[in-house]
Amino acid sequence: MSKIERIITFLEEKNVDMTFITNSTTLNYLTGLAIDPHERIAGLIIFRDAQPMLFTPALEVEKAKEKTSGFDIFGYEDAQNPWAVVREHVKTTVSKIAVEYSDIPLSKTEGLKSQFGASTEFVNITPLIERMRLIKSADEIEKMKIAGDYADKCFEIGFHTAAARNGVTESDIVAKIEYEMKRMGISQMSFDTIVLTGARAANPHGVPEEVQVQENKLLLFDLGVMSQGYASDATRTISIGKPNDFDANIHAIVKEAQAAAMDFIKPGVSAIEIDKVARDIITKAGYGEYFNHRLGHGIGMDCHEFPSIGGSEDIIIEKGMCFSNEPGIYIPGKVGVRIEDCLYVTESGCESFTHTNHDLVIY
């Protein structure tokens, strides 16, 4: 069953008249059209018993025709009311519309209601989309392996840049990594590259600044790229000069937790169980309160996507799932360590997309 056929089956089961899907990643996943309409609107309209439609800004219509097949395609000019244009092309009576609750602001629901009626009912299609994207195909996994290879290249560039010393700053290292990726043909990182020195890494989502890399302190790298529409995401923590025993011990605990979780992952276990394997090691070592986030997140066309590995939501692991394994210890004012790989689940275990050394390498 094709992706569009799965959507149609959903519409039939829920007695829904049509979809209006506007998330750019979902549009790409379902149609092969990769666009960012910015403040404009692009949508995928699927019916139970009629040809599906792609609705885009006028300046994207030709690209949509070139990149997709099997869709009626129409656009709107900036001077037009986009919702009125949609209504003009949808000839049928509509009382129920399937939308992604995770990606439809009030302005869009009100826009649709303005044309299809104030009593229009919206049905959440997000769980179906999440489930469809959850299990990756062999082709998707191959693309993610390539993205992972680029992440390993990023680490190599970043480590060597930091090792040169000469007053290099966090921002200098980020700039060098992203410049070299551009030269290799990577136009977009999967998120803002993170490089944090010493105690600054105790903020899990800290922002690199014009701060010189500290000698005899740990240095955290969190990075990834977008390649062929798929993301990579990985973290390593190295040392610039000889670390003190406390910092080295924290790194050893995180490394043990990350390896234990990786060894535990296989089809049939639960996401919460995986999180617990890593968390128990860190807690037993006395630092449980400093591991203050879930173990991981799904990855694919988005850097962060369904499922959550840990937290309040549980899910049974299946072959083909892809997610991160990233335990960390963050002690304010002292040190921050995280080790992360994203992986794909195999028949009997898992394989990592990234392969940079997990040891506390000293530069």
Coordinates of C-alpha atoms in Angstrom, one line a residue:
M1 CA 0.0 0.0 0.0
S2 CA 1.4 3.4 -1.0
K3 CA 1.7 6.3 1.3
I4 CA -1.3 8.1 -0.3
E5 CA -3.3 4.9 -0.2
R6 CA -2.7 4.7 3.6
I7 CA -4.0 8.2 3.9
I8 CA -7.1 7.4 1.9
T9 CA -7.7 4.3 4.1
F10 CA -7.6 6.6 7.1
L11 CA -10.1 9.0 5.6
E12 CA -12.4 6.1 4.8
E13 CA -12.2 4.7 8.3
K14 CA -12.7 8.0 10.0
N15 CA -15.4 9.2 7.5
V16 CA -13.3 12.3 6.7
D17 CA -13.8 14.2 3.5
M18 CA -10.2 15.4 2.8
T19 CA -6.8 16.3 4.2
F20 CA -5.1 19.6 4.4
I21 CA -1.5 18.8 5.3
T22 CA 0.9 21.8 5.5
N23 CA 4.0 20.6 7.3
S24 CA 6.9 21.0 4.9
T25 CA 8.6 17.8 6.0
T26 CA 5.3 15.8 5.7
L27 CA 4.7 17.3 2.2
N28 CA 8.2 16.1 1.2
Y29 CA 7.7 12.7 2.7
L30 CA 4.3 12.1 1.0
T31 CA 5.0 13.8 -2.4
G32 CA 8.8 14.2 -2.9
L33 CA 8.4 18.0 -3.1
A34 CA 10.9 19.8 -0.8
I35 CA 9.9 23.5 -0.4
D36 CA 9.7 26.0 2.3
P37 CA 6.8 28.4 1.6
H38 CA 7.9 30.7 4.4
E39 CA 4.9 32.9 5.4
R40 CA 2.9 31.6 2.5
I41 CA 0.8 28.4 2.4
A42 CA 1.4 25.1 0.8
G43 CA -0.9 22.1 1.3
L44 CA -1.5 18.5 0.3
I45 CA -5.2 17.8 -0.3
I46 CA -6.2 14.1 -0.4
F47 CA -9.8 12.9 -1.0
R48 CA -11.4 9.5 -0.4
D49 CA -12.4 9.2 -4.1
A50 CA -10.8 11.9 -6.2
Q51 CA -7.4 12.9 -7.5
P52 CA -5.2 14.4 -4.8
M53 CA -4.1 18.0 -5.1
L54 CA -1.0 20.0 -4.3
F55 CA -1.6 23.7 -3.4
T56 CA 1.4 25.9 -3.4
P57 CA 2.4 29.6 -3.8
A58 CA 2.5 30.5 -7.5
L59 CA 6.3 30.7 -7.5
E60 CA 6.5 27.1 -6.5
V61 CA 4.0 25.6 -9.0
E62 CA 6.6 24.8 -11.7
K63 CA 8.9 23.1 -9.2
A64 CA 5.9 21.0 -7.9
K65 CA 5.1 19.9 -11.5
E66 CA 8.8 19.0 -12.1
K67 CA 9.3 17.1 -8.8
T68 CA 6.0 15.2 -8.3
S69 CA 3.5 13.1 -10.3
G70 CA 0.0 12.0 -9.7
F71 CA -1.3 15.3 -8.3
D72 CA -3.4 18.1 -9.6
I73 CA -1.3 21.2 -8.9
F74 CA -2.6 24.7 -8.5
G75 CA -1.2 27.9 -6.9
Y76 CA -2.1 31.3 -5.7
E77 CA -0.7 34.8 -6.2
D78 CA 0.3 36.9 -3.2
A79 CA -2.6 39.3 -3.9
Q80 CA -5.2 36.4 -3.7
N81 CA -6.9 35.0 -0.6
P82 CA -5.3 31.5 -0.5
W83 CA -8.3 29.9 1.3
A84 CA -10.7 31.2 -1.4
V85 CA -8.4 29.6 -4.0
V86 CA -8.5 26.3 -2.2
R87 CA -12.3 26.4 -2.0
E88 CA -12.5 27.2 -5.7
H89 CA -10.7 24.0 -6.6
V90 CA -12.4 21.7 -4.0
K91 CA -15.7 21.1 -5.7
T92 CA -17.2 18.7 -3.1
T93 CA -19.0 19.3 0.1
V94 CA -16.6 19.2 3.1
S95 CA -17.6 18.8 6.7
K96 CA -14.5 17.0 8.1
I97 CA -10.9 17.8 7.3
A98 CA -7.8 15.8 8.5
V99 CA -5.0 18.0 9.6
E100 CA -1.8 17.6 11.6
Y101 CA -2.6 18.9 15.1
S102 CA 1.1 19.3 15.7
D103 CA 1.4 21.7 12.8
I104 CA -1.7 23.8 12.2
P105 CA -2.0 27.1 13.9
L106 CA -5.3 28.8 14.6
S107 CA -4.8 31.1 11.6
K108 CA -5.0 28.0 9.3
T109 CA -8.0 26.4 11.0
E110 CA -9.9 29.7 10.8
G111 CA -8.8 30.2 7.2
L112 CA -10.3 26.8 6.3
K113 CA -13.5 27.5 8.3
S114 CA -13.9 30.8 6.5
Q115 CA -14.5 28.8 3.2
F116 CA -15.9 25.5 4.3
G117 CA -18.1 26.7 7.2
A118 CA -17.7 27.5 10.9
S119 CA -19.0 24.0 11.8
T120 CA -16.1 22.3 9.9
E121 CA -14.7 19.5 12.1
F122 CA -11.0 18.8 12.2
V123 CA -9.6 15.3 12.7
N124 CA -6.0 14.7 13.9
I125 CA -3.9 12.8 11.4
T126 CA -0.6 13.3 13.2
P127 CA -0.6 9.8 14.9
L128 CA -0.9 8.2 11.4
I129 CA 1.9 10.3 9.9
E130 CA 4.1 9.6 12.9
R131 CA 3.5 5.9 12.5
M132 CA 4.1 6.0 8.8
R133 CA 7.4 7.7 9.3
L134 CA 8.4 5.6 12.3
I135 CA 9.8 2.6 10.4
K136 CA 12.4 3.6 7.9
S137 CA 12.9 1.9 4.5
A138 CA 16.3 0.5 3.4
D139 CA 16.7 3.5 1.2
E140 CA 16.0 5.9 4.0
I141 CA 18.6 4.1 6.2
E142 CA 21.2 4.3 3.5
K143 CA 20.7 8.1 3.2
M144 CA 21.0 8.4 7.0
K145 CA 24.2 6.5 6.9
I146 CA 25.6 9.1 4.5
A147 CA 24.4 11.9 6.8
G148 CA 26.1 10.1 9.7
D149 CA 29.4 9.9 7.7
Y150 CA 29.3 13.7 7.3
A151 CA 28.8 14.1 11.1
D152 CA 31.9 12.1 11.6
K153 CA 33.7 14.4 9.2
C154 CA 32.4 17.3 11.3
F155 CA 33.9 15.9 14.4
E156 CA 37.3 15.4 12.7
I157 CA 37.3 19.0 11.5
G158 CA 36.2 20.4 14.9
F159 CA 38.7 18.3 16.9
H160 CA 41.6 19.4 14.8
T161 CA 40.5 23.0 14.9
A162 CA 40.3 23.0 18.6
A163 CA 43.6 21.1 19.0
A164 CA 45.4 23.9 17.2
R165 CA 44.9 26.2 20.2
N166 CA 46.0 29.7 19.2
G167 CA 43.2 31.3 21.1
V168 CA 40.5 29.5 19.1
T169 CA 37.0 30.2 20.3
E170 CA 33.8 28.1 20.4
S171 CA 32.5 30.3 17.5
D172 CA 35.7 29.8 15.5
I173 CA 35.3 26.0 15.7
V174 CA 31.6 26.2 14.6
A175 CA 32.5 28.5 11.7
K176 CA 35.2 26.1 10.5
I177 CA 33.0 23.0 10.7
E178 CA 30.1 24.7 8.8
Y179 CA 32.5 26.3 6.2
E180 CA 34.1 22.9 5.4
M181 CA 30.7 21.3 5.2
K182 CA 29.6 23.9 2.7
R183 CA 32.7 23.1 0.6
M184 CA 31.7 19.5 0.7
G185 CA 28.3 20.3 -0.7
I186 CA 26.3 20.2 2.5
S187 CA 24.0 23.3 2.4
Q188 CA 22.3 22.9 5.7
M189 CA 23.2 21.6 9.2
S190 CA 20.4 19.7 10.9
F191 CA 20.5 22.2 13.8
D192 CA 22.7 25.0 15.1
T193 CA 26.1 23.4 15.8
I194 CA 27.0 23.3 19.5
V195 CA 30.6 23.6 20.8
L196 CA 31.0 24.4 24.5
T197 CA 34.1 24.5 26.6
G198 CA 34.5 23.5 30.3
A199 CA 31.6 24.2 32.6
R200 CA 29.7 26.0 29.8
A201 CA 28.8 22.5 28.6
A202 CA 26.7 22.0 31.8
N203 CA 23.9 23.7 29.8
P204 CA 22.7 20.9 27.5
H205 CA 21.5 23.3 24.8
G206 CA 24.1 26.1 25.4
V207 CA 25.0 28.5 22.6
P208 CA 28.6 28.8 21.3
E209 CA 30.1 32.3 21.9
E210 CA 33.3 34.1 21.4
V211 CA 34.8 32.2 24.3
Q212 CA 38.3 30.8 24.1
V213 CA 38.6 27.0 24.5
Q214 CA 39.9 26.3 27.9
E215 CA 43.1 24.3 28.5
N216 CA 42.9 21.1 30.5
K217 CA 39.1 21.2 30.2
L218 CA 36.5 19.1 28.4
L219 CA 35.0 20.3 25.1
L220 CA 31.6 19.2 24.0
F221 CA 30.5 19.0 20.3
D222 CA 26.8 18.4 19.3
L223 CA 26.2 18.5 15.5
G224 CA 24.7 17.1 12.5
V225 CA 23.9 17.7 8.8
M226 CA 21.0 17.4 6.4
S227 CA 21.9 15.2 3.4
Q228 CA 19.4 14.1 0.7
G229 CA 16.6 15.2 3.0
Y230 CA 17.7 13.2 6.0
A231 CA 19.3 14.3 9.3
S232 CA 22.2 13.2 11.4
D233 CA 22.8 14.1 15.0
A234 CA 25.7 13.1 17.3
T235 CA 27.6 14.4 20.3
R236 CA 31.2 13.8 21.5
T237 CA 33.1 15.2 24.5
I238 CA 36.9 15.4 24.2
S239 CA 39.6 17.0 26.3
I240 CA 41.9 19.9 25.4
G241 CA 44.9 19.1 27.4
K242 CA 44.9 16.7 30.4
P243 CA 41.6 16.7 32.2
N244 CA 41.3 16.5 36.0
D245 CA 40.2 13.2 37.6
F246 CA 36.7 14.5 38.3
D247 CA 36.0 15.4 34.7
A248 CA 37.5 12.2 33.4
N249 CA 35.3 10.1 35.8
I250 CA 32.2 11.9 34.7
H251 CA 33.0 11.1 31.1
A252 CA 33.7 7.5 32.0
I253 CA 30.2 7.2 33.6
V254 CA 28.4 8.7 30.6
K255 CA 30.4 6.4 28.2
E256 CA 29.4 3.4 30.2
A257 CA 25.7 4.4 30.3
Q258 CA 25.7 5.1 26.6
A259 CA 27.3 1.8 25.7
A260 CA 25.0 -0.2 28.0
A261 CA 21.9 1.3 26.4
M262 CA 23.3 0.6 22.9
D263 CA 23.9 -3.0 23.8
F264 CA 20.3 -3.3 25.2
I265 CA 18.5 -1.9 22.2
K266 CA 16.7 -4.5 20.1
P267 CA 13.2 -5.3 18.8
G268 CA 10.7 -6.0 21.6
V269 CA 12.1 -3.9 24.4
S270 CA 10.4 -0.7 25.4
A271 CA 11.7 2.9 25.0
I272 CA 11.3 3.4 28.8
E273 CA 13.4 0.3 29.5
I274 CA 16.2 1.6 27.3
D275 CA 16.2 4.9 29.1
K276 CA 16.3 3.1 32.4
V277 CA 19.4 1.1 31.5
A278 CA 21.4 4.3 31.0
R279 CA 19.8 6.2 33.8
D280 CA 20.4 3.5 36.4
I281 CA 24.1 3.6 35.7
I282 CA 24.3 7.3 36.1
T283 CA 22.0 7.2 39.2
K284 CA 24.1 4.4 40.8
A285 CA 27.2 6.6 40.3
G286 CA 25.5 9.4 42.3
Y287 CA 24.7 11.8 39.4
G288 CA 21.1 10.9 38.6
E289 CA 19.8 14.4 39.3
Y290 CA 22.3 15.8 36.7
F291 CA 20.9 13.6 33.9
N292 CA 17.9 15.9 33.3
H293 CA 16.5 14.9 29.9
R294 CA 15.2 11.8 28.1
L295 CA 17.6 9.4 26.7
G296 CA 16.7 10.0 23.1
H297 CA 14.4 11.1 20.2
G298 CA 13.5 9.8 16.8
I299 CA 15.3 11.0 13.8
G300 CA 14.7 10.9 10.0
M301 CA 13.6 13.7 7.8
D302 CA 13.5 15.8 10.9
C303 CA 16.3 15.9 13.4
H304 CA 13.8 15.5 16.3
E305 CA 10.7 13.3 15.5
F306 CA 8.6 10.5 16.9
P307 CA 9.3 8.5 19.1
S308 CA 10.5 9.7 22.4
I309 CA 13.0 7.4 24.1
G310 CA 12.2 7.9 27.8
G311 CA 10.0 10.4 29.4
S312 CA 6.4 9.7 30.0
E313 CA 5.6 8.1 26.6
D314 CA 6.4 4.4 26.0
I315 CA 6.7 2.5 22.8
I316 CA 7.9 -1.0 21.8
I317 CA 11.0 -1.0 19.7
E318 CA 10.7 -2.4 16.2
K319 CA 13.2 -3.2 13.4
G320 CA 13.7 -0.1 11.2
M321 CA 13.2 2.5 13.9
C322 CA 15.8 5.2 14.1
F323 CA 16.5 7.3 17.2
S324 CA 19.3 8.8 19.4
N325 CA 21.0 7.4 22.4
E326 CA 22.4 10.4 24.3
P327 CA 22.9 10.2 28.1
G328 CA 24.6 13.1 29.8
I329 CA 25.7 14.5 33.1
Y330 CA 25.5 18.3 33.5
I331 CA 26.8 19.7 36.8
P332 CA 26.4 23.5 36.9
G333 CA 29.6 25.4 37.4
K334 CA 31.7 22.3 36.9
V335 CA 31.3 20.1 33.9
G336 CA 29.0 18.9 31.2
V337 CA 29.4 15.6 29.3
R338 CA 27.2 14.0 26.6
I339 CA 27.8 11.2 24.2
E340 CA 25.3 10.6 21.5
D341 CA 24.8 8.4 18.5
C342 CA 21.8 8.0 16.3
L343 CA 21.0 4.4 15.3
Y344 CA 18.8 2.1 13.3
V345 CA 17.3 -1.0 14.8
T346 CA 18.2 -4.4 13.2
E347 CA 16.6 -7.8 13.6
S348 CA 18.7 -8.5 16.7
G349 CA 20.2 -5.2 17.9
C350 CA 21.1 -1.9 16.5
E351 CA 23.8 -0.1 14.4
S352 CA 25.0 3.4 14.8
F353 CA 25.1 6.0 12.0
T354 CA 28.2 7.6 13.5
H355 CA 31.5 6.0 14.4
T356 CA 33.7 8.6 16.0
N357 CA 35.7 7.3 19.0
H358 CA 33.7 7.4 22.3
D359 CA 36.8 7.5 24.5
L360 CA 38.0 10.6 26.3
V361 CA 40.5 11.6 23.6
I362 CA 43.1 14.1 24.8
Y363 CA 44.2 16.8 22.3

